[in-house]
Coordinates of C-alpha atoms and ligand atoms in Angstrom, one line a residue:
M1446 CA -9.7 32.8 21.0
A1447 CA -7.4 30.1 21.7
S1448 CA -5.1 29.4 20.4
L1449 CA -4.9 27.0 17.1
R1450 CA -2.7 24.9 16.1
I1451 CA -3.3 23.7 12.8
S1452 CA 0.4 23.8 10.5
P1453 CA -1.8 24.7 7.4
I1454 CA 1.9 24.3 5.5
V1455 CA 0.3 21.8 2.6
S1456 CA 2.7 22.2 -0.3
S1457 CA 2.4 20.4 -3.5
F1458 CA 4.5 20.7 -6.7
N1459 CA 2.5 19.6 -10.0
N1460 CA 6.2 18.5 -11.2
Q1461 CA 6.1 17.5 -14.5
S1462 CA 4.5 18.7 -18.3
K1463 CA 4.1 16.0 -20.8
R1464 CA 7.3 17.3 -22.7
S1465 CA 9.7 17.1 -20.6
C1466 CA 9.9 14.4 -17.8
Q1467 CA 12.1 11.8 -19.5
S1468 CA 14.7 14.4 -21.3
H1469 CA 14.7 16.4 -18.1
R1470 CA 14.4 13.2 -15.1
G1471 CA 15.1 14.3 -12.1
K1472 CA 15.0 17.5 -12.8
H1473 CA 12.3 20.2 -11.7
D1474 CA 10.2 21.1 -15.0
Q1475 CA 11.6 24.2 -15.1
S1476 CA 8.4 24.6 -18.3
C1477 CA 6.1 24.9 -14.7
S1478 CA 5.6 28.2 -13.3
S1479 CA 5.3 29.0 -10.1
L1480 CA 2.3 30.3 -9.7
L1481 CA 1.0 29.4 -5.9
F1482 CA -2.5 29.9 -5.2
G1483 CA -3.6 29.2 -1.8
K1484 CA -7.9 27.0 -1.3
T1485 CA -9.8 28.1 1.9
F1486 CA -12.2 26.3 4.1
P1487 CA -14.7 26.7 6.2
N1488 CA -13.5 23.9 8.3
R1489 CA -13.5 23.2 12.5
V1490 CA -10.4 22.7 13.7
L1491 CA -9.1 21.0 16.9
N1492 CA -7.0 24.0 19.7
E1493 CA -4.0 21.8 21.5
N1494 CA -5.8 20.8 23.4
G1495 CA -8.3 19.2 21.9
R1496 CA -11.6 21.5 21.6
L1497 CA -13.1 21.8 17.9
L1498 CA -12.9 25.4 17.1
T1499 CA -14.8 26.9 14.2
I1500 CA -12.7 28.9 12.2
S1501 CA -13.9 30.5 9.2
K1502 CA -11.4 29.3 6.8
V1503 CA -8.5 27.0 6.9
A1504 CA -5.6 28.1 4.0
A1505 CA -5.1 23.7 2.9
S1506 CA -2.7 23.8 -0.2
E1507 CA -0.8 25.6 -2.4
V1508 CA 0.3 24.2 -6.0
V1509 CA 2.6 24.7 -8.4
A1510 CA 0.4 25.1 -11.4
K1511 CA 1.7 24.6 -15.3
E1512 CA 1.8 27.3 -17.3
E1513 CA 0.7 25.9 -20.5
S1514 CA -3.6 26.5 -20.2
N1515 CA -4.3 23.9 -22.5
E1516 CA -2.6 21.5 -21.0
E1517 CA -4.1 19.5 -18.8
K1518 CA -3.4 19.3 -14.4
T1519 CA -1.8 16.8 -13.2
H1520 CA -4.6 14.6 -11.1
V1521 CA -3.8 15.8 -7.1
A1522 CA -3.9 11.6 -6.5
F1523 CA -0.4 11.9 -8.3
T1524 CA 0.7 15.7 -6.8
S1525 CA 2.4 16.4 -3.7
V1526 CA 1.0 17.5 -0.8
R1527 CA 3.3 17.9 2.4
Q1528 CA 0.9 18.4 5.1
E1529 CA 2.9 18.4 8.9
R1530 CA 0.0 18.8 10.5
W1531 CA -3.6 19.3 10.3
Q1532 CA -6.2 18.1 11.8
G1533 CA -9.9 19.2 11.5
E1534 CA -13.8 18.1 11.4
L1535 CA -15.1 17.3 8.1
Q1536 CA -18.9 18.5 7.1
V1537 CA -20.7 14.5 6.6
E1538 CA -23.1 14.4 3.8
G1539 CA -25.6 11.5 4.2
E1540 CA -25.3 9.7 7.5
I1541 CA -22.4 7.3 9.1
P1542 CA -23.5 4.7 11.5
Q1543 CA -23.4 5.5 14.9
W1544 CA -21.9 2.2 15.5
L1545 CA -19.1 2.7 13.3
N1546 CA -16.4 3.7 16.3
G1547 CA -13.1 4.7 15.8
T1548 CA -9.7 4.8 13.4
Y1549 CA -9.3 4.0 10.5
L1550 CA -5.3 5.3 9.6
R1551 CA -4.5 5.0 6.1
N1552 CA -0.6 4.9 4.9
G1553 CA 1.4 5.8 1.3
P1554 CA 3.9 7.8 -0.2
G1555 CA 2.0 11.4 -0.6
V1556 CA 5.4 13.8 -1.4
W1557 CA 7.2 13.1 -4.9
H1558 CA 10.1 15.8 -4.9
V1559 CA 13.1 16.9 -2.7
G1560 CA 13.4 20.4 -3.2
E1561 CA 14.0 21.1 -6.9
Y1562 CA 14.8 16.8 -7.6
N1563 CA 11.6 14.5 -8.2
L1564 CA 11.4 11.6 -7.7
Q1565 CA 9.9 8.4 -11.1
H1566 CA 7.9 6.2 -9.1
L1567 CA 4.9 6.5 -7.1
F1568 CA 6.2 3.6 -4.5
D1569 CA 9.3 6.8 -4.6
G1570 CA 6.7 8.2 -2.6
Y1571 CA 7.5 9.7 0.8
A1572 CA 4.8 8.6 3.1
T1573 CA 2.2 10.6 4.3
L1574 CA -0.8 9.1 7.2
V1575 CA -4.2 10.2 7.0
R1576 CA -6.5 9.4 9.6
L1577 CA -10.0 9.2 9.8
N1578 CA -11.9 9.6 13.7
F1579 CA -15.5 8.1 13.6
E1580 CA -17.7 8.6 16.6
S1581 CA -21.2 8.7 16.5
G1582 CA -21.5 10.2 13.7
R1583 CA -19.3 12.3 13.1
L1584 CA -16.2 12.3 11.3
V1585 CA -12.3 14.3 12.3
M1586 CA -9.8 13.4 9.6
G1587 CA -5.8 14.3 10.3
H1588 CA -3.2 14.3 8.2
R1589 CA 0.6 14.2 8.8
Q1590 CA 4.1 13.3 7.0
I1591 CA 6.6 10.2 9.1
E1592 CA 9.3 11.0 10.2
S1593 CA 11.4 8.3 8.5
E1594 CA 15.4 9.0 8.3
A1595 CA 14.6 8.9 5.3
Y1596 CA 12.3 12.3 4.9
K1597 CA 13.9 14.1 7.3
A1598 CA 17.5 13.6 5.6
A1599 CA 15.6 14.2 2.4
Q1600 CA 14.4 17.5 4.2
K1601 CA 17.8 18.6 5.6
N1602 CA 20.1 17.7 3.1
Q1603 CA 17.6 18.8 0.0
K1604 CA 18.7 15.8 -1.9
V1605 CA 17.5 11.7 -1.6
C1606 CA 20.2 10.1 1.1
F1607 CA 18.6 6.6 1.4
R1608 CA 18.2 4.2 -1.9
E1609 CA 13.8 4.2 -2.4
F1610 CA 11.7 1.8 -4.4
S1611 CA 13.2 3.5 -8.1
D1612 CA 16.0 5.7 -6.6
N1613 CA 19.0 4.8 -5.7
G1614 CA 19.6 7.8 -3.1
P1615 CA 23.5 9.8 -4.1
K1616 CA 25.2 8.6 -6.4
S1617 CA 29.0 8.0 -5.6
D1618 CA 31.8 10.2 -7.7
N1619 CA 34.9 7.6 -7.0
F1620 CA 36.2 4.2 -6.1
L1621 CA 36.4 4.8 -3.0
D1622 CA 33.1 6.5 -2.2
Y1623 CA 31.6 3.4 -4.5
M1624 CA 33.1 1.0 -1.4
G1625 CA 31.6 3.3 1.4
D1626 CA 28.3 2.6 -0.1
L1627 CA 29.0 -1.2 -1.5
A1628 CA 29.6 -1.5 2.8
K1629 CA 26.0 0.9 3.7
L1630 CA 24.5 -1.5 0.8
F1631 CA 26.1 -5.2 2.9
S1632 CA 24.3 -3.5 6.3
G1633 CA 21.7 -1.8 5.4
A1634 CA 22.1 1.3 6.6
S1635 CA 22.2 2.6 2.9
L1636 CA 18.4 1.2 2.2
T1637 CA 15.5 3.7 3.1
D1638 CA 13.0 3.3 6.0
N1639 CA 10.7 5.5 4.3
T1640 CA 7.5 3.3 5.6
M1641 CA 5.0 3.5 2.8
T1642 CA 3.4 0.7 1.9
G1643 CA 1.0 0.3 5.0
V1644 CA -0.1 0.7 9.0
V1645 CA -1.1 -2.4 11.4
K1646 CA -2.2 -2.8 14.4
L1647 CA -1.0 -5.1 16.4
G1648 CA -2.0 -6.7 19.6
D1649 CA -1.3 -5.3 21.8
G1650 CA -2.7 -2.0 20.5
R1651 CA 0.7 -0.4 19.3
V1652 CA 0.3 1.0 15.9
L1653 CA 4.0 0.2 13.1
C1654 CA 3.8 1.8 9.6
L1655 CA 6.3 -0.4 7.6
T1656 CA 7.8 -1.0 4.4
E1657 CA 10.3 -3.7 3.2
T1658 CA 12.9 -3.0 5.2
Q1659 CA 13.1 -4.2 8.2
K1660 CA 14.6 -0.7 9.5
G1661 CA 11.7 0.1 7.7
S1662 CA 9.0 -0.3 10.5
I1663 CA 8.7 3.3 12.7
L1664 CA 6.5 2.9 15.4
I1665 CA 2.9 5.8 16.1
D1666 CA 0.6 7.1 17.7
P1667 CA -2.4 7.2 15.9
D1668 CA -4.4 9.8 18.0
T1669 CA -1.8 13.1 16.8
L1670 CA -0.2 10.7 13.7
D1671 CA 3.4 11.5 15.9
T1672 CA 6.3 9.3 14.8
L1673 CA 7.3 7.4 17.8
G1674 CA 10.8 6.4 16.4
K1675 CA 12.0 3.2 15.5
F1676 CA 10.8 -0.2 16.3
E1677 CA 13.4 -2.5 17.0
Y1678 CA 13.4 -6.5 16.6
T1679 CA 15.3 -7.4 20.1
D1680 CA 16.0 -11.0 18.4
N1681 CA 19.2 -11.8 16.2
L1682 CA 17.5 -13.3 13.0
G1683 CA 18.8 -11.0 11.0
G1684 CA 18.1 -10.1 7.0
L1685 CA 17.7 -6.4 5.5
I1686 CA 14.1 -7.5 3.8
Q1687 CA 10.8 -8.3 5.3
A1688 CA 7.6 -8.4 3.0
A1689 CA 5.4 -5.3 3.8
H1690 CA 1.9 -6.6 4.5
P1691 CA 2.8 -9.2 7.7
I1692 CA -1.0 -11.1 9.1
V1693 CA -1.6 -9.3 12.2
T1694 CA -4.1 -10.2 14.4
D1695 CA -5.1 -10.3 18.0
T1696 CA -2.9 -13.0 18.9
E1697 CA 0.2 -12.6 16.9
Y1698 CA 1.9 -11.0 13.6
I1699 CA 3.4 -13.1 11.2
T1700 CA 6.1 -11.9 8.4
L1701 CA 8.5 -13.6 5.6
L1702 CA 11.9 -12.4 5.8
P1703 CA 13.5 -13.3 2.6
D1704 CA 16.7 -14.8 2.5
L1705 CA 19.0 -13.5 -0.3
I1706 CA 21.7 -15.9 0.0
N1707 CA 20.6 -19.2 0.1
P1708 CA 17.3 -18.6 -1.5
G1709 CA 13.9 -19.2 0.6
H1710 CA 12.1 -17.4 3.2
Q1711 CA 12.2 -16.9 7.3
V1712 CA 8.7 -17.2 8.4
V1713 CA 8.6 -15.8 12.1
R1714 CA 6.3 -14.6 14.9
M1715 CA 5.7 -12.8 17.2
E1716 CA 3.4 -11.7 20.4
P1717 CA 1.5 -9.0 21.7
G1718 CA 3.6 -6.9 23.6
T1719 CA 6.8 -8.0 22.9
N1720 CA 9.4 -6.7 20.1
E1721 CA 11.1 -10.3 19.7
R1722 CA 10.6 -12.4 16.7
K1723 CA 10.5 -16.1 16.5
L1724 CA 11.6 -18.6 13.8
M1725 CA 8.3 -21.0 12.8
G1726 CA 10.0 -22.4 10.3
R1727 CA 11.9 -22.0 6.7
V1728 CA 10.8 -22.6 3.3
N1729 CA 13.1 -23.1 0.5
C1730 CA 13.0 -21.2 -2.6
R1731 CA 12.8 -23.6 -6.0
G1732 CA 13.9 -21.4 -8.4
R1733 CA 17.2 -19.2 -8.9
P1734 CA 18.9 -17.2 -8.4
S1735 CA 17.3 -15.6 -5.2
P1736 CA 13.7 -15.7 -3.5
G1737 CA 10.7 -14.9 -5.5
W1738 CA 9.8 -11.1 -4.3
V1739 CA 6.7 -11.5 -1.5
H1740 CA 5.2 -8.5 -1.3
S1741 CA 2.5 -10.0 0.7
F1742 CA 1.1 -13.8 1.6
P1743 CA -2.1 -15.5 2.5
V1744 CA -2.6 -18.1 6.0
T1745 CA -4.9 -21.1 6.4
E1746 CA -5.9 -21.5 10.2
N1747 CA -3.3 -23.7 10.0
Y1748 CA -1.0 -23.4 7.5
V1749 CA 1.0 -20.3 6.1
V1750 CA 2.0 -20.7 2.3
V1751 CA 4.6 -18.5 0.8
P1752 CA 4.4 -17.4 -2.8
E1753 CA 7.2 -17.3 -5.2
M1754 CA 7.0 -16.2 -8.3
P1755 CA 10.2 -15.2 -11.1
L1756 CA 9.3 -12.3 -11.0
R1757 CA 12.1 -11.8 -7.8
Y1758 CA 14.8 -9.9 -5.8
C1759 CA 18.0 -8.6 -7.6
P1760 CA 21.0 -8.0 -5.7
Q1761 CA 23.0 -6.9 -8.5
N1762 CA 19.8 -4.2 -8.8
L1763 CA 19.9 -3.2 -5.3
L1764 CA 24.2 -2.9 -5.7
K1765 CA 23.6 -0.7 -9.2
A1766 CA 23.8 3.0 -8.9
E1767 CA 21.7 3.8 -12.0
P1768 CA 17.5 3.1 -12.6
T1769 CA 16.8 -0.2 -14.0
E1770 CA 14.1 -1.6 -16.0
L1771 CA 12.2 -3.4 -13.2
Y1772 CA 14.1 -1.3 -9.8
K1773 CA 14.6 -3.9 -7.2
F1774 CA 13.7 -6.5 -8.7
Q1775 CA 13.7 -9.2 -12.2
W1776 CA 11.8 -10.8 -14.4
L1777 CA 13.0 -14.6 -15.2
P1778 CA 10.1 -16.8 -16.3
D1779 CA 12.4 -19.8 -17.6
S1780 CA 12.9 -20.2 -13.0
K1781 CA 9.5 -20.5 -12.5
A1782 CA 7.0 -20.7 -10.4
Y1783 CA 5.6 -22.3 -7.2
M1784 CA 3.3 -22.3 -4.3
H1785 CA 4.6 -23.3 -0.5
V1786 CA 2.3 -24.7 2.2
M1787 CA 4.3 -24.1 5.7
C1788 CA 2.8 -25.8 8.7
K1789 CA 2.4 -24.0 11.5
A1790 CA 2.5 -26.3 14.2
T1791 CA 5.8 -28.7 13.1
G1792 CA 7.5 -25.7 11.0
K1793 CA 7.8 -28.3 8.2
T1794 CA 6.6 -27.7 4.1
V1795 CA 3.7 -30.0 3.8
A1796 CA 3.6 -29.2 0.0
S1797 CA 6.1 -27.4 -3.2
V1798 CA 4.2 -27.2 -6.3
E1799 CA 4.8 -25.8 -10.2
V1800 CA 2.0 -23.0 -10.7
P1801 CA 2.0 -21.1 -14.2
P1802 CA 3.5 -18.1 -13.8
F1803 CA 2.0 -14.6 -12.1
V1804 CA 2.4 -11.7 -11.0
T1805 CA 1.4 -10.3 -7.5
F1806 CA 1.7 -8.1 -4.8
H1807 CA -1.6 -9.1 -2.7
F1808 CA -3.1 -12.3 -1.8
I1809 CA -5.8 -11.5 -0.8
N1810 CA -7.2 -14.3 0.8
A1811 CA -6.8 -18.6 1.9
Y1812 CA -8.4 -21.3 3.1
E1813 CA -8.2 -25.1 3.6
E1814 CA -10.3 -27.9 1.1
T1815 CA -11.5 -30.6 2.9
D1816 CA -12.4 -34.1 2.2
E1817 CA -15.6 -35.5 3.6
D1818 CA -13.7 -36.8 6.3
G1819 CA -12.2 -33.4 7.6
R1820 CA -9.0 -33.8 5.6
V1821 CA -7.4 -31.0 4.3
T1822 CA -6.9 -31.8 0.6
A1823 CA -5.9 -28.3 -1.3
V1824 CA -5.4 -25.3 0.2
I1825 CA -6.8 -22.6 -1.8
A1826 CA -5.3 -18.5 -1.8
D1827 CA -6.7 -15.8 -3.4
C1828 CA -4.3 -12.6 -5.2
C1829 CA -4.8 -9.5 -7.4
E1830 CA -2.9 -11.1 -10.3
H1831 CA -1.2 -9.0 -12.7
N1832 CA -1.1 -11.6 -15.8
A1833 CA 1.9 -13.0 -15.8
D1834 CA 3.4 -9.9 -17.0
P1835 CA 5.9 -7.1 -14.9
A1836 CA 5.0 -4.2 -16.6
I1837 CA 2.6 -3.3 -13.7
L1838 CA 5.7 -2.0 -12.4
P1839 CA 7.3 0.8 -14.7
N1840 CA 2.9 1.5 -15.4
L1841 CA 3.3 3.1 -12.5
S1842 CA 5.6 5.1 -12.7
L1843 CA 4.8 9.3 -11.5
H1844 CA 5.5 10.0 -15.2
N1845 CA 2.4 7.2 -16.9
L1846 CA 0.2 8.5 -13.9
R1847 CA 0.1 11.9 -14.7
S1848 CA 0.4 11.9 -18.1
L1849 CA -1.7 9.3 -19.0
H1850 CA -4.6 9.7 -17.6
G1851 CA -8.4 8.5 -19.3
Q1852 CA -5.7 7.1 -21.3
D1853 CA -6.1 2.8 -21.5
V1854 CA -3.2 1.8 -20.7
L1855 CA -3.8 -0.2 -17.8
P1856 CA -2.8 -4.0 -17.9
D1857 CA -5.4 -6.4 -17.7
A1858 CA -5.8 -7.9 -13.6
K1859 CA -7.3 -10.5 -13.2
V1860 CA -9.2 -12.1 -9.1
G1861 CA -6.3 -15.5 -9.6
R1862 CA -7.4 -18.5 -7.6
F1863 CA -4.3 -20.7 -6.6
R1864 CA -5.4 -24.0 -5.6
I1865 CA -2.4 -25.9 -3.7
P1866 CA -2.9 -29.8 -3.3
I1867 CA -0.9 -31.0 -0.1
D1868 CA -1.2 -34.9 -1.3
G1869 CA 2.3 -34.8 -3.1
S1870 CA 1.3 -33.8 -6.0
P1871 CA 3.9 -31.9 -8.3
N1872 CA 1.7 -29.0 -9.6
G1873 CA -1.1 -26.7 -8.6
T1874 CA -3.5 -24.0 -10.8
L1875 CA -3.7 -21.0 -11.3
E1876 CA -7.3 -19.6 -12.5
A1877 CA -9.2 -16.8 -12.7
A1878 CA -12.1 -17.4 -10.1
L1879 CA -14.7 -15.1 -11.8
D1880 CA -14.7 -13.2 -15.3
P1881 CA -12.7 -10.1 -15.6
N1882 CA -14.7 -8.3 -17.4
E1883 CA -17.1 -8.1 -14.7
H1884 CA -14.5 -5.7 -13.1
G1885 CA -13.1 -4.1 -16.0
R1886 CA -10.1 -6.3 -16.4
G1887 CA -8.6 -3.9 -13.1
M1888 CA -7.8 -6.0 -9.6
D1889 CA -6.6 -5.0 -6.9
M1890 CA -5.6 -3.7 -3.2
C1891 CA -8.4 -5.5 -1.3
S1892 CA -9.0 -5.7 1.6
I1893 CA -12.3 -8.1 3.4
N1894 CA -14.0 -9.2 6.7
P1895 CA -11.1 -9.4 8.7
N1896 CA -12.8 -12.2 10.8
F1897 CA -12.9 -14.6 7.9
L1898 CA -8.8 -14.3 7.7
G1899 CA -7.5 -18.2 6.3
K1900 CA -11.4 -19.0 6.5
K1901 CA -13.6 -20.1 3.5
Y1902 CA -14.7 -16.7 2.6
R1903 CA -17.8 -15.3 0.4
Y1904 CA -16.8 -11.5 -0.3
A1905 CA -13.9 -9.2 -1.4
Y1906 CA -13.0 -5.6 -1.9
A1907 CA -10.9 -4.3 -4.7
T1908 CA -10.1 -1.6 -6.6
G1909 CA -11.4 -2.8 -10.2
A1910 CA -11.4 0.3 -13.8
Q1911 CA -13.6 1.9 -15.5
R1912 CA -12.3 1.7 -18.8
P1913 CA -11.2 3.8 -20.1
C1914 CA -8.1 4.5 -17.5
N1915 CA -4.4 3.9 -17.2
F1916 CA -4.9 4.2 -13.2
P1917 CA -8.3 2.1 -11.3
N1918 CA -11.1 4.4 -10.9
T1919 CA -13.5 2.2 -9.1
I1920 CA -14.5 0.1 -6.0
T1921 CA -15.4 -3.0 -6.6
K1922 CA -17.7 -5.2 -4.7
L1923 CA -16.4 -9.1 -5.3
D1924 CA -18.6 -12.0 -4.7
L1925 CA -16.5 -15.4 -5.6
V1926 CA -19.8 -17.3 -4.9
D1927 CA -21.7 -16.3 -7.3
K1928 CA -19.3 -14.4 -9.7
K1929 CA -20.0 -11.1 -9.8
A1930 CA -18.8 -7.8 -9.3
K1931 CA -20.4 -4.0 -8.5
S1932 CA -18.7 -1.6 -8.2
W1933 CA -19.0 2.6 -7.0
C1934 CA -17.5 5.4 -10.0
E1935 CA -17.4 8.7 -10.4
E1936 CA -16.0 10.1 -14.0
G1937 CA -12.8 11.4 -13.3
S1938 CA -12.3 9.9 -9.5
I1939 CA -9.2 7.9 -8.2
P1940 CA -10.8 5.9 -4.5
S1941 CA -8.0 4.4 -2.8
E1942 CA -7.8 0.5 -1.1
P1943 CA -11.7 0.0 -0.5
F1944 CA -11.9 -0.9 3.1
F1945 CA -13.9 -3.5 5.1
V1946 CA -15.1 -2.6 9.1
A1947 CA -17.8 -5.2 9.9
R1948 CA -20.2 -4.4 11.9
P1949 CA -20.2 -5.7 15.5
G1950 CA -22.3 -8.5 16.3
A1951 CA -22.7 -8.9 12.6
A1952 CA -23.9 -12.6 11.6
Q1953 CA -23.2 -11.8 7.3
E1954 CA -20.1 -11.8 6.3
D1955 CA -20.3 -8.3 4.3
D1956 CA -22.9 -6.7 7.2
G1957 CA -20.5 -3.6 8.0
V1958 CA -19.4 0.0 5.3
V1959 CA -16.3 0.0 3.4
I1960 CA -14.3 3.1 3.6
S1961 CA -12.2 4.8 0.9
M1962 CA -10.3 8.2 0.3
V1963 CA -11.2 9.4 -3.0
S1964 CA -9.2 11.7 -5.1
Q1965 CA -11.0 13.9 -7.6
K1966 CA -10.1 15.2 -10.9
N1967 CA -10.5 19.6 -10.0
G1968 CA -8.0 18.2 -7.5
D1969 CA -10.6 17.9 -4.2
G1970 CA -11.1 14.5 -2.7
F1971 CA -13.7 13.2 -0.1
A1972 CA -13.5 10.3 2.7
L1973 CA -17.1 7.2 1.7
V1974 CA -18.4 5.1 3.1
L1975 CA -20.1 3.1 1.4
D1976 CA -22.3 0.2 2.6
G1977 CA -20.9 -3.3 2.2
T1978 CA -24.3 -5.0 1.8
T1979 CA -25.8 -3.4 -1.1
F1980 CA -22.2 -1.5 -2.1
E1981 CA -24.8 2.1 -2.0
E1982 CA -23.2 4.9 -0.7
I1983 CA -24.0 5.9 2.8
A1984 CA -22.3 8.8 3.4
R1985 CA -19.3 11.2 2.5
A1986 CA -17.2 14.5 4.2
K1987 CA -15.0 17.1 1.7
F1988 CA -11.7 16.7 2.9
P1989 CA -9.8 20.5 2.8
Y1990 CA -7.7 19.1 0.0
G1991 CA -7.0 16.3 -2.1
L1992 CA -5.6 13.9 -0.9
P1993 CA -2.7 11.5 -3.1
Y1994 CA -3.4 8.3 -3.8
G1995 CA -2.3 6.0 -1.0
L1996 CA -2.1 2.9 -0.5
H1997 CA -3.2 0.4 3.0
G1998 CA -4.6 0.8 5.7
C1999 CA -5.8 -0.1 9.0
W2000 CA -9.2 -0.3 11.9
V2001 CA -8.7 1.3 15.1
P2002 CA -11.8 0.8 17.0
K2003 CA -12.7 3.0 20.2
N2004 CA -12.0 1.4 22.8
Ligands
LIG432 C1 12.8 -5.0 -1.7 C2 13.0 -3.4 -2.3 C3 13.0 -2.6 -1.5 C4 11.2 -1.6 -1.4 C5 10.2 -1.8 -1.7 C6 8.8 -1.2 -2.0 C7 9.0 0.2 -1.0 C8 7.9 -2.2 -2.7 C9 6.4 -1.2 -2.2 C10 5.8 -1.9 -3.6 C11 3.9 -1.3 -3.8 C12 3.5 -0.6 -2.5 C13 3.2 -2.2 -3.6 C14 2.0 -1.7 -4.5 C15 1.5 -2.9 -5.6 C16 0.3 -2.0 -6.1 C17 -0.2 -2.0 -7.3 C18 0.6 -3.1 -8.7 C19 -1.5 -1.5 -7.3 C20 -2.0 -2.7 -9.3 C21 -3.2 -1.4 -9.8 O1 -3.4 -1.8 -10.6 C22 13.9 -1.2 -1.1 C23 13.3 -0.3 0.2 C24 13.7 -0.2 -1.9 C25 15.0 -2.1 -1.3 C26 15.1 -3.4 -1.0 C27 14.5 -4.6 -1.7
LIG433 FE1 0.9 -3.6 -0.1

C-alpha cells in the first residue's frame, strides 16, 4: 500500500468544569482526569499524490474526559480540536446536486488552550480551517490549523504570546517591561494575527484569512489549506485595525480602517492582482471618544454604509494587562448611535443620521430606495441586531457556552432594518424587519445570495434559536417580504453559519443550496446541505470527528 499522510493528530481538551472555571481562571482544571480515548472511523484518505485510498480506521480524536460521571460532557462545538492536517472523503447520505462543484472554506476558532492554560472566550481560539470540496456529488473534507505567528509562538513557547480578543497575552513583571509592552502595543507588534474570523476569495483567486488586526491577513492555499504567509499591504495607509469583514467581489475589495485617534474610518479599496489599498474617502464619527466598533459594514450599488454604534473601541482597554468587562471595547450609550453613507464615486459623506442605539456585528445586506423618478431617497441596511445590549459579548465566554447548555440565556436578537434618509434629514429609523419570535429571538451569522449584494433582496439565511438555548441552534431562512422564517433544527445540535451557494444560471433568488457544518451533542458532526428554496435537507455527510464551532466561510467555484 502506498504511504499515507493522514497526520491524524487531533487533540481536544474538554477543559472546564462548572466548579472550577471561575476560581482557576486561565488554569487547566485539575479535577479533569486524563482519560484519553481514541475514536476510529472507516474512511478514505488522500495519499501524498492526492489519490483516494480506503483504509479501515482513522484515529480521529483524543478527548480529555471528566472524572465526574454525573457531569455532562462539554459540547464539541466549544471543545478544542487541534488538527495539524487531515483530509479524506466523506460518505454522503442523500444527494448532493451535480451542479455543486467547488470548495466551501470555513474559518473559526478551534483551539482554546495552550498547554495547561485555557483561553476564556469563544473569539480567543486559534484559527482552524475546514474545507468541503464538492465534486460531481462527492465530498472531500480537509482540516488544518492556520499557522499564524500567534499560533506558532503559542505552540513554541507554550504560552499566549500576543493580545487576543479577551486575553491580553504576557503580563509584564516590572516597569521596564511595561514600557516595552506599551511600545509594542503602539507599533502593533503585540496584537494578534490569529486570523480566525473569516476567509475570503479575492477577485484574482488568492484566498485570504482575516481578523481585525491589519497584520492578521494571511494567505492560504485553498486546496491544501497550507498557510502561505502574511499578506503584505504595499500601501502606506497605516493604522493597526481593520473591519473583520471586507466586501469582496470579483472586481474589488473594500474595507474600513478605523482611526482611533481622530475618530473616523478610512474607506479603502483594493483591485484584484494588487496588494495596494487606495483611499476612497474618509467618514468622520460623530460620537466620542473613539469610533464605534465596526466588525462588518454593508454596501449598496453606489454607497458604502459606515455604522457607528455606541459600542466603541477602547484604546485604554487595549493597553490594560488585566481582563476588562467588554474586552477591547466600551459601551457608551450617551455617545449615541449614527449611520453614515459615503458615495463610492466621490468619497463624500452624503448622509450622517442619528439612529436609535444598536449593537450589531453582522450586516446582512443594504440597498437603495428610490422615488418614482429613480432618485435615491434612502438607504436600507439590514443587520443582526442584539437589542442594543452588548451582553452578547460576555455571553459568548467559554464558561457560559460550556456550562449553560440548554438553559435559556441567549440574549434576544432580531433582524434590524435601518432606513437612512439621504435628503438631509437628521434622523434615521431602526425597526425589526420581521417579528423576532419567527426565529426564536436569536439572529446572527447571516448570508445571502451574493448576486444580490447591495441590491433589493428578499431572502437571508442565518442562525436562529429554538429556545431554551444558550447559543443559536437553528438554521433559518428569512423571507423579508412575507416576513416569515423557516428553520432547520436538530435537538442538541449547533450548526455554523448557513452559507448560500447559488445554482449557476438560476433565475430565482433562493435557487441554490445552503451549506452548514453541524456539531452534535454526542460529540460527532456532519456537513449539511439544504435546498435553498424548500429548505429541506438534501444531503449530509458525517465527519470523522466532531468540529468546534466555526465562524465564516467563502465559496471557491471549480474553475
Ligand atoms: C478589535 C480588536 C481585536 C480583535 C477582535 C476580534 C477578533 C473580534 C472578533 C469578533 C467576532 C468573531 C464577532 C462575532 C460575533 C458573533 C456573534 C455576536 C454571534 C452571536 C450569536 O448569537 C484584537 C485583535 C484582539 C485587538 C485589537 C482590537
Ligand atoms: Fe463576523
